[in-house]
PDB file of C-alpha atoms in Angstrom:
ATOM      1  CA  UNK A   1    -143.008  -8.801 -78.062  1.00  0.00           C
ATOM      2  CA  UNK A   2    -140.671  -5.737 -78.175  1.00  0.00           C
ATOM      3  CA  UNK A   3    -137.537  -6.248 -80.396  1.00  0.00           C
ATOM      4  CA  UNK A   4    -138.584  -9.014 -82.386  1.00  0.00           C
ATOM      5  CA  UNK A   5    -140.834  -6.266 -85.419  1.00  0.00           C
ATOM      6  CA  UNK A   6    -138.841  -4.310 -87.220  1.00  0.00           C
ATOM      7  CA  UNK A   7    -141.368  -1.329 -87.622  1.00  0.00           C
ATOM      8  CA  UNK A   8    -138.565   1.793 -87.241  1.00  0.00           C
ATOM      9  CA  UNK A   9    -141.590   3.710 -85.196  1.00  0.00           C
ATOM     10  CA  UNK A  10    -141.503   1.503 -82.738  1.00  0.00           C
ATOM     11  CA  UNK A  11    -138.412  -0.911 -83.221  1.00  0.00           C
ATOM     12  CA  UNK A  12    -135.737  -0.890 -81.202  1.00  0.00           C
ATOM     13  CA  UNK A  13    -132.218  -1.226 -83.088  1.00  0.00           C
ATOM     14  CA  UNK A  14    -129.477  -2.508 -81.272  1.00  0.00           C
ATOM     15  CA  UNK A  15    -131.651  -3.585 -78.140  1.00  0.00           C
ATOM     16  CA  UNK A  16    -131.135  -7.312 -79.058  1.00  0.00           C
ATOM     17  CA  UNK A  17    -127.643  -8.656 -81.226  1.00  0.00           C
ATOM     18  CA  UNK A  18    -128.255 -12.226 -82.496  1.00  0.00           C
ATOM     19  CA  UNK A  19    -130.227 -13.316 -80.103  1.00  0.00           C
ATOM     20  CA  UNK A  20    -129.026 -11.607 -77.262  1.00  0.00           C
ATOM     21  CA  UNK A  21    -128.732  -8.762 -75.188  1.00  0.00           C
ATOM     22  CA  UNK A  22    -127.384  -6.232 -76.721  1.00  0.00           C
ATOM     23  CA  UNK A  23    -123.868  -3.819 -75.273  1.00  0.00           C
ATOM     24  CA  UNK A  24    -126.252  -0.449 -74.601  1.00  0.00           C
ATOM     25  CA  UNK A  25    -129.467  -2.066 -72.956  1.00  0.00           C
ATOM     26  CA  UNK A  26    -130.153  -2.047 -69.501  1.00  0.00           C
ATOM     27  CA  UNK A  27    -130.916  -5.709 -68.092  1.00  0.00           C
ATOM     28  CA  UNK A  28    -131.552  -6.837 -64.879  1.00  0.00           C
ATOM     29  CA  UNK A  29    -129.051  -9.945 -65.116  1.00  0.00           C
ATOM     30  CA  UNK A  30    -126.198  -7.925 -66.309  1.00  0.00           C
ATOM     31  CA  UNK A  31    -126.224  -5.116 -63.407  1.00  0.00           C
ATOM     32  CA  UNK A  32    -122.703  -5.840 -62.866  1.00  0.00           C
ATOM     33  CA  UNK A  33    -121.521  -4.380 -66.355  1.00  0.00           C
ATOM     34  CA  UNK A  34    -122.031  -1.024 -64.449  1.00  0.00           C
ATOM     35  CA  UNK A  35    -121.636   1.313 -67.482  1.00  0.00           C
ATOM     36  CA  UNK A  36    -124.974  -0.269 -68.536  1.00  0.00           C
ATOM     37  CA  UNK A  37    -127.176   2.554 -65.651  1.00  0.00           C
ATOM     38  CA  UNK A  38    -125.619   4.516 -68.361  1.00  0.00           C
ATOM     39  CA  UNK A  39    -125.499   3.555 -71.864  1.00  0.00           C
ATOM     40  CA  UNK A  40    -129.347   2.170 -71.380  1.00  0.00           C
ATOM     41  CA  UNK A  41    -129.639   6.192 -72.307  1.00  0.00           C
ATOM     42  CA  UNK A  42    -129.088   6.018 -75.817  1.00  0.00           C
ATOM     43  CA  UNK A  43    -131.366   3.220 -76.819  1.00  0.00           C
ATOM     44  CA  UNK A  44    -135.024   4.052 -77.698  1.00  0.00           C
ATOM     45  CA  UNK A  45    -138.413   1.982 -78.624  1.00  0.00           C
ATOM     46  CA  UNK A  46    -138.347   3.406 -82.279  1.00  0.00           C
ATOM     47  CA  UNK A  47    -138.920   6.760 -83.711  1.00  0.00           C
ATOM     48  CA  UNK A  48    -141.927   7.646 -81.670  1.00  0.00           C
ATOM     49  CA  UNK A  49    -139.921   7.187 -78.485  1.00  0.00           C
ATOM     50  CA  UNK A  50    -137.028   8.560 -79.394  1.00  0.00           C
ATOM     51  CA  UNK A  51    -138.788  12.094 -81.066  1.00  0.00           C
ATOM     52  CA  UNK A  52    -140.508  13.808 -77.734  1.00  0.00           C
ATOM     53  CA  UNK A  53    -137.579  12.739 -75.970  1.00  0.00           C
ATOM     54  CA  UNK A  54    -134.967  14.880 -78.168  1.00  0.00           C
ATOM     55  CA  UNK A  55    -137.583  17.727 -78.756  1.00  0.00           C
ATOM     56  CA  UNK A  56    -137.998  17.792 -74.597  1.00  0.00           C
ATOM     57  CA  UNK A  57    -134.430  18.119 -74.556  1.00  0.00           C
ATOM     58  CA  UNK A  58    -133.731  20.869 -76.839  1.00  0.00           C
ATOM     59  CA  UNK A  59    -136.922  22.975 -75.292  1.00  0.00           C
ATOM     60  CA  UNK A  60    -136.331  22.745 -71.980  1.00  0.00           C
ATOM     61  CA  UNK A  61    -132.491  21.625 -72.014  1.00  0.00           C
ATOM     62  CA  UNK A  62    -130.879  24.421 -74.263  1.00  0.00           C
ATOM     63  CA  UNK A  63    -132.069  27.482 -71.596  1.00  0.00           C
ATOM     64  CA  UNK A  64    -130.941  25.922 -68.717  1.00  0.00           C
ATOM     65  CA  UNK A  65    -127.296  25.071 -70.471  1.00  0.00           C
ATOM     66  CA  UNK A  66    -126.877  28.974 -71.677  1.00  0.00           C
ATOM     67  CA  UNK A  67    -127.697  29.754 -68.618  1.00  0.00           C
ATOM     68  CA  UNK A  68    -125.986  27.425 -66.209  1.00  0.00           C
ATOM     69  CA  UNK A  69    -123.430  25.972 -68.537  1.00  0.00           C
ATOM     70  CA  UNK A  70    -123.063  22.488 -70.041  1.00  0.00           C
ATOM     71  CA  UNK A  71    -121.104  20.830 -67.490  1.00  0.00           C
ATOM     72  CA  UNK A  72    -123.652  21.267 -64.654  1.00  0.00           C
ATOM     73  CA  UNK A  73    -126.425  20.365 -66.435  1.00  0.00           C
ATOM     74  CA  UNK A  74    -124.766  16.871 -68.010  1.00  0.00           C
ATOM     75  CA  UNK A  75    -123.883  16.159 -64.571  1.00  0.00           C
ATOM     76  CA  UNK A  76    -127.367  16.762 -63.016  1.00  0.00           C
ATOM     77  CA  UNK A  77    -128.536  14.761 -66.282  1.00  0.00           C
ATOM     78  CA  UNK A  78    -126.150  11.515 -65.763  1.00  0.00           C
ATOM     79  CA  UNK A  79    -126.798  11.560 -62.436  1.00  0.00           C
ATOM     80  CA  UNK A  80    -130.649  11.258 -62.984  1.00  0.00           C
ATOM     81  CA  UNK A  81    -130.169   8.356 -65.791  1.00  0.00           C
ATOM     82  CA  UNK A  82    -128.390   6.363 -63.127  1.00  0.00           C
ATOM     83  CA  UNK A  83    -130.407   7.327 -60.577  1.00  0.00           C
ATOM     84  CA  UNK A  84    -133.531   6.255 -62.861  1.00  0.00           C
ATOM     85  CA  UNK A  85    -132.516   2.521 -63.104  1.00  0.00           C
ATOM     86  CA  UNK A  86    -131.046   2.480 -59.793  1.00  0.00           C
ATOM     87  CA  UNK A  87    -134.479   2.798 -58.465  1.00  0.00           C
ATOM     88  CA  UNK A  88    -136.317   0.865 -60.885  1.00  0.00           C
ATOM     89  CA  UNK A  89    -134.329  -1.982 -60.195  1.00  0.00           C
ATOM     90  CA  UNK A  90    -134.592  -1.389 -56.372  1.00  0.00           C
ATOM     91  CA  UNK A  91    -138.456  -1.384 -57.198  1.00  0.00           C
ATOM     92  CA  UNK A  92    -138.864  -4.311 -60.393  1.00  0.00           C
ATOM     93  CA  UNK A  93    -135.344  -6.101 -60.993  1.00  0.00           C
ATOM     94  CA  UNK A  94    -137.259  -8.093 -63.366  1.00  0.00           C
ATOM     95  CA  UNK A  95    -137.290  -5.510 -66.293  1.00  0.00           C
ATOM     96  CA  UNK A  96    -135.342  -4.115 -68.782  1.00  0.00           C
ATOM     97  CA  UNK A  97    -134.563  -0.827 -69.408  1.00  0.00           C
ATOM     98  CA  UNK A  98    -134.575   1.699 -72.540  1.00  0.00           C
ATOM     99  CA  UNK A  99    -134.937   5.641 -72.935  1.00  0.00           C
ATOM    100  CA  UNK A 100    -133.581   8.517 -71.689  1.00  0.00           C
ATOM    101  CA  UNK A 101    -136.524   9.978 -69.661  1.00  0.00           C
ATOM    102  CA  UNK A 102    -135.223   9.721 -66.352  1.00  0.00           C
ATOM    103  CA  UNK A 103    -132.324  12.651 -67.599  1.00  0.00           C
ATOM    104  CA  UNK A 104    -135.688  14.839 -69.595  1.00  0.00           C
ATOM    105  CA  UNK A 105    -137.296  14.764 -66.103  1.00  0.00           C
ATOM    106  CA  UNK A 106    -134.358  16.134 -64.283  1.00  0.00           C
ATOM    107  CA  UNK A 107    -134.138  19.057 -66.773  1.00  0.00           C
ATOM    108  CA  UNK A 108    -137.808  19.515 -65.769  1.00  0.00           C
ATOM    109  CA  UNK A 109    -136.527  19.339 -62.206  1.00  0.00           C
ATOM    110  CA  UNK A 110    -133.705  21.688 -62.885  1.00  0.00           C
ATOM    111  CA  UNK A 111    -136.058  24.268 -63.670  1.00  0.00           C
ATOM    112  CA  UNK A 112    -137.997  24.349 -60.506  1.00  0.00           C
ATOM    113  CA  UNK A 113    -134.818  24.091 -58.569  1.00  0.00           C
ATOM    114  CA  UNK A 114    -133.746  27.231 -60.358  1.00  0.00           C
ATOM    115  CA  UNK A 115    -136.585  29.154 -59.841  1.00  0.00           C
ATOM    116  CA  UNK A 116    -135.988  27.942 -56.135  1.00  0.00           C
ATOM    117  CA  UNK A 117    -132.700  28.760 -55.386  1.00  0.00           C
ATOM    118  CA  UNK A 118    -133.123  32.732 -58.203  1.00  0.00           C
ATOM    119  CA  UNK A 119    -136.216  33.274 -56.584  1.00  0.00           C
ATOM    120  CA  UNK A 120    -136.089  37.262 -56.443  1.00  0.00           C
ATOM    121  CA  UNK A 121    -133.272  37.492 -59.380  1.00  0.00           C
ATOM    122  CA  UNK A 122    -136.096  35.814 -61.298  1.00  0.00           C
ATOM    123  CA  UNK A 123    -137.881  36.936 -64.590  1.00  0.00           C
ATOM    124  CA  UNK A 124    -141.715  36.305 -64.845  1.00  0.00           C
ATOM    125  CA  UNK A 125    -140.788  33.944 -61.822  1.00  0.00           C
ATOM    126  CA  UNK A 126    -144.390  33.847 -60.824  1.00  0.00           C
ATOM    127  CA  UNK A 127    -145.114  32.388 -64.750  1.00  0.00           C
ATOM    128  CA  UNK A 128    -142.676  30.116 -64.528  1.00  0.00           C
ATOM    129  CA  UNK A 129    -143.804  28.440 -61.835  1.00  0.00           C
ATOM    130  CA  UNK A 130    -147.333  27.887 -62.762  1.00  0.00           C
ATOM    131  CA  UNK A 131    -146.500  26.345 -66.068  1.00  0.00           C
ATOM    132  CA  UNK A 132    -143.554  23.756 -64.034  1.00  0.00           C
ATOM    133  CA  UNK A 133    -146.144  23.307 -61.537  1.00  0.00           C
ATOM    134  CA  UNK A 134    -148.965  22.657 -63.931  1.00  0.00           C
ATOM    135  CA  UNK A 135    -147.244  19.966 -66.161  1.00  0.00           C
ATOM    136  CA  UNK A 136    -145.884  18.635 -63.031  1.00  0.00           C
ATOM    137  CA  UNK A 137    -149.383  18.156 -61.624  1.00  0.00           C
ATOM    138  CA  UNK A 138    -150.932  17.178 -64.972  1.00  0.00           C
ATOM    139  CA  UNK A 139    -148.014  14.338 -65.339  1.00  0.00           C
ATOM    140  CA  UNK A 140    -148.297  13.589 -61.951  1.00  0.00           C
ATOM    141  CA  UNK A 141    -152.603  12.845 -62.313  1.00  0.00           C
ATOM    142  CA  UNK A 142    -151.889  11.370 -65.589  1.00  0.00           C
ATOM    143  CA  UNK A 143    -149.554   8.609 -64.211  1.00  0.00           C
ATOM    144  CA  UNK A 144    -151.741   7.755 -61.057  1.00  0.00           C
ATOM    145  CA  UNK A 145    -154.774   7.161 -63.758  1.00  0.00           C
ATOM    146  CA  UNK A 146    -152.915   5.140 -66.390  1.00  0.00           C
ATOM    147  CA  UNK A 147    -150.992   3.492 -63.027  1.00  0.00           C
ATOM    148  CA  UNK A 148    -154.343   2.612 -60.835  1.00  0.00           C
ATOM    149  CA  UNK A 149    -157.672   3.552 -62.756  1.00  0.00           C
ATOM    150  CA  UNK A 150    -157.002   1.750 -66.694  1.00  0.00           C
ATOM    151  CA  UNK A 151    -157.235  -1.833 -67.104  1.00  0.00           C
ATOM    152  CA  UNK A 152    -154.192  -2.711 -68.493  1.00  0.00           C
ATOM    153  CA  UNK A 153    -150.468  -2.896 -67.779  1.00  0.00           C
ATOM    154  CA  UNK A 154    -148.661  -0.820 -69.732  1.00  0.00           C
ATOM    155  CA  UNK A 155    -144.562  -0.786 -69.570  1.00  0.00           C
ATOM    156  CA  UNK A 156    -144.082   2.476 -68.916  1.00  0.00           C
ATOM    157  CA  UNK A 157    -141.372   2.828 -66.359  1.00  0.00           C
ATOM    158  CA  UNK A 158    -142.841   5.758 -64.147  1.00  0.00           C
ATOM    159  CA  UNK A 159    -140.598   5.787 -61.296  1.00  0.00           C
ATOM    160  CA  UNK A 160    -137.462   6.295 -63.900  1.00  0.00           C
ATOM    161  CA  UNK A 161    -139.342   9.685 -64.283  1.00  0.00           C
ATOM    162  CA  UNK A 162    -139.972  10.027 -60.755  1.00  0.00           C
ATOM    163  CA  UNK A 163    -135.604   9.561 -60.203  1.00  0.00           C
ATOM    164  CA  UNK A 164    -134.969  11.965 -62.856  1.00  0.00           C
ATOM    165  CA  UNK A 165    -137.535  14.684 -60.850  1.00  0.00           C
ATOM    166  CA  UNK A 166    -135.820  13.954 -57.609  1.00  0.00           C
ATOM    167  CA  UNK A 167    -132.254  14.081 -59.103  1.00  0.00           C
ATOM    168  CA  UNK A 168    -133.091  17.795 -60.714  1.00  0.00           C
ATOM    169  CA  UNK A 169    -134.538  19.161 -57.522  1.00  0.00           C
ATOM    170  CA  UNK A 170    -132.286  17.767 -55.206  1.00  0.00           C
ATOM    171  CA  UNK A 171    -129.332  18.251 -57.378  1.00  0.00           C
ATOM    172  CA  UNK A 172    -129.824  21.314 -59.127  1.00  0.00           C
ATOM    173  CA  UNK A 173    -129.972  23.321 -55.421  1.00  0.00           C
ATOM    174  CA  UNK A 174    -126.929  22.439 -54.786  1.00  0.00           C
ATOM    175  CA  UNK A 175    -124.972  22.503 -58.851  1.00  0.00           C
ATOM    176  CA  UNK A 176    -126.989  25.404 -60.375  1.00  0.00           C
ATOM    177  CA  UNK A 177    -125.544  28.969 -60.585  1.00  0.00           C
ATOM    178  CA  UNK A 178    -127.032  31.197 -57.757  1.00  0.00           C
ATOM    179  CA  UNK A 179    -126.843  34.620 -58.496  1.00  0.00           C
ATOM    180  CA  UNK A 180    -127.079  35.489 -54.763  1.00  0.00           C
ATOM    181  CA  UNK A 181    -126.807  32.902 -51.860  1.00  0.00           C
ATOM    182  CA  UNK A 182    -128.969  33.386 -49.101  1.00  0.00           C
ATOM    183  CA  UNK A 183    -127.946  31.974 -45.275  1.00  0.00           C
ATOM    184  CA  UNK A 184    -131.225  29.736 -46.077  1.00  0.00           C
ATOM    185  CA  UNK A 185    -129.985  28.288 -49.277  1.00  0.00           C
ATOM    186  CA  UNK A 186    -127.125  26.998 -47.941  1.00  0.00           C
ATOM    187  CA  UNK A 187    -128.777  25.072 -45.527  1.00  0.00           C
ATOM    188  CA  UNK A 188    -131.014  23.940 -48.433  1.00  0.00           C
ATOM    189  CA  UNK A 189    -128.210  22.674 -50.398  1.00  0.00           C
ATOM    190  CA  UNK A 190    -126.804  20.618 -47.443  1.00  0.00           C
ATOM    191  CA  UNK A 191    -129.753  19.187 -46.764  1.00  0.00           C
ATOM    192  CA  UNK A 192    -130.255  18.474 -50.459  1.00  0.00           C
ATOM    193  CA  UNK A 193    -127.005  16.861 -51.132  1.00  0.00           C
ATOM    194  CA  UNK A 194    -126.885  14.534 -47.886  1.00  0.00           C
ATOM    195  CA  UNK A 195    -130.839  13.343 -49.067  1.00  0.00           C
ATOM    196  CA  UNK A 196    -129.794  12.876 -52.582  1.00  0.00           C
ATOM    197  CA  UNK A 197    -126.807  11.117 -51.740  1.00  0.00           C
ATOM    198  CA  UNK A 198    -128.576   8.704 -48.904  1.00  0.00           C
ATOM    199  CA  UNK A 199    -131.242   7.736 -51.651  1.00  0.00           C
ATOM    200  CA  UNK A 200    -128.373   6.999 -54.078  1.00  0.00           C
ATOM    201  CA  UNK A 201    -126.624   5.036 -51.320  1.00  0.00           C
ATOM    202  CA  UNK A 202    -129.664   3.376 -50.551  1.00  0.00           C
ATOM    203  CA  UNK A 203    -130.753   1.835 -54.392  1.00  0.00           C
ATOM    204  CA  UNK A 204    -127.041   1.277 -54.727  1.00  0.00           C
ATOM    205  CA  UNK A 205    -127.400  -1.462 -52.058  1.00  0.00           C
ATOM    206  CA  UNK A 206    -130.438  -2.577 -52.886  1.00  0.00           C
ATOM    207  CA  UNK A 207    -128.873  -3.616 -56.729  1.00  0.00           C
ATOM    208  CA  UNK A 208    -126.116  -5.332 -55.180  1.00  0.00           C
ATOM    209  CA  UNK A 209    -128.310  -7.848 -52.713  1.00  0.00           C
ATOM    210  CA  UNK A 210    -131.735  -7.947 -54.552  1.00  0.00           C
ATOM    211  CA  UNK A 211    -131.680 -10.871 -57.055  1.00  0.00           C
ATOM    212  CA  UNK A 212    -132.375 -10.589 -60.731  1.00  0.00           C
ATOM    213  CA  UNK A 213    -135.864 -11.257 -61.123  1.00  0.00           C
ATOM    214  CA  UNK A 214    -137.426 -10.865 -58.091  1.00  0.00           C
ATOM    215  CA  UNK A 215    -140.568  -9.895 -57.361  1.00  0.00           C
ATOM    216  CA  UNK A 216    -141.413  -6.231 -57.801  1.00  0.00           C
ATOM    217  CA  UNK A 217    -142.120  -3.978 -54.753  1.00  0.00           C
ATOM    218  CA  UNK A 218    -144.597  -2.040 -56.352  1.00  0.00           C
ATOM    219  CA  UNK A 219    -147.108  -3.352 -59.191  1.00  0.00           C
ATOM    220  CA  UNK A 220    -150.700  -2.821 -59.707  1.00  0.00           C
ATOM    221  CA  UNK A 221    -153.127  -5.776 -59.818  1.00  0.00           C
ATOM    222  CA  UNK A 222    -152.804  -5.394 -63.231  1.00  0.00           C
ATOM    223  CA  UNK A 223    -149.570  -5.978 -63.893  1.00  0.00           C
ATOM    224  CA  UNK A 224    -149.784  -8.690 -61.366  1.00  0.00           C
ATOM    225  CA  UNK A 225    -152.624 -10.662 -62.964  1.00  0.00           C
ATOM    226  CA  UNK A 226    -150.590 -10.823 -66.330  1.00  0.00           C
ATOM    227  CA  UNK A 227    -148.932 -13.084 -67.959  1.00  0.00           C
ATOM    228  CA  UNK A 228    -145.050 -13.541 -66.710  1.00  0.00           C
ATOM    229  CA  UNK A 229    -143.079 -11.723 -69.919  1.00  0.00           C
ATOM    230  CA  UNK A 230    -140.170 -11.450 -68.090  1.00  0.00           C
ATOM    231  CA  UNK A 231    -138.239 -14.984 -68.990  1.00  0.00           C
ATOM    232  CA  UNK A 232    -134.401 -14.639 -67.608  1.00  0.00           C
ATOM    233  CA  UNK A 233    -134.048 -17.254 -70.381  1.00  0.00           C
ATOM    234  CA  UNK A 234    -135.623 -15.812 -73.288  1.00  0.00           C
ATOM    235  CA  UNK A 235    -133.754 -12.795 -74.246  1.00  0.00           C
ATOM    236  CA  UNK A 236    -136.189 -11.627 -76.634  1.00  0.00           C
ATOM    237  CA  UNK A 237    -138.658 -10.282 -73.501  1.00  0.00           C
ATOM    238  CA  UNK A 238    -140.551  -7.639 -72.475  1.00  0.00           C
ATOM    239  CA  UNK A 239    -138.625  -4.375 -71.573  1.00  0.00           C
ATOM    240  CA  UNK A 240    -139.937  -1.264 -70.081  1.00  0.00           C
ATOM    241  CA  UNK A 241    -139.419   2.363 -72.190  1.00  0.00           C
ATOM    242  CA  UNK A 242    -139.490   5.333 -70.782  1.00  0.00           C
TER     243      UNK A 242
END
């Protein structure tokens, strides 16, 4: 199981301290040590998780900060990490958490929002577009494959990345810098912040009155048909990276 090899490609340091949970790592159980929807950030499943995730961050991330500044873009990104476990808790509170993809996906996010809300102050707008929209789609078909067609359950949390989407595209209409804004753009961001914030809401409530360990809301046969790895009293269990 995950934690227990020591492989630095794929082991994940600090995840487990003697025996236990470690400070940093998301877990189902501990939801009321709230600063852990945040912290779960910073812990990875080795090298091999860890790499894309900083290389995603520096393509993609660095633009949008020279062009929006830091501050709105860390908010946009927090907001999506939290977001991510709210929702994957909401979905499966029987899994733990690692990774920081639900904050790479709202970067992705960001980007579409800003070619949104810039439309005609845009660059190569059109271009921009087609390449968002293509790896959006090709993620997107990829996901739905590995999720329904393979025959296996992998612990890939998906619907982290699906938070992190939502939270850039909701979010970054209404935080971004527009150059010019439009009657319709307000109405955009209004709507945008009140359906961000209901979702939030929402998962919030869900986290406080769902039990630890429950059953999941949405699993494929797969997952269904295997083995429980999910033992509230073995800490050394089965987490979901992403």
């Amino acid at each position: 199981m995950y934690g227990r090899q020591e492989n630095p490609f794929t082991y994940c340091a600090g995840c487990w301290v003697d025996g236990t949970i470690g400070p940093f790592l998301f877990a189902p159980s501990l939801r009321y040590q709230a600063w852990r929807f945040f912290s779960y950030q910073f812990m990875h499943q080795g090298i091999l998780h860890l790499l894309p995730n900083v290389i995603f961050q520096l393509v993609i991330g660095v633009p949008l900060e020279l062009v929006h500044k830091m501050w709105r873009i860390a908010i946009i990104y927090l907001l999506a990490v939290c977001l991510g476990a709210l929702l994957q808790y909401a979905l499966d509170p029987s899994v733990y958490l690692v990774g920081c993809s639900a904050g790479v996906y709202a970067l992705l996010g960001a980007h579409l929002s800003n070619v949104i809300v810039n439309w005609a102050e845009m660059p190569f707008r059109l271009v921009r577009l087609f390449i968002i929209s293509a790896y959006v789609f090709t993620d997107t078909a990829s996901t739905v494959y590995r999720r329904f067609q393979v025959n296996e359950c992998d612990r890939v949390s998906y619907t982290a990345h699906i938070a992190g989407v939502v939270t850039g595209v909701l979010m970054g209409v209404v935080i971004l810098h527009n150059l010019k804004v439009l009657y319709w753009e307000r109405i955009l961001m209004t709507v945008s912040l009140i359906l961000f914030g209901t979702i939030f809401l929402l998962l919030t409530a869900m986290v406080i009155f769902v039990s630890p360990f429950s059953k999941p809301i949405w699993d494929t046969i797969h997952c269904k048909n295997e083995p429980n790895l999910l033992d509230s009293d073995d800490f050394y269990t089965d987490f979901k990276d992403y």
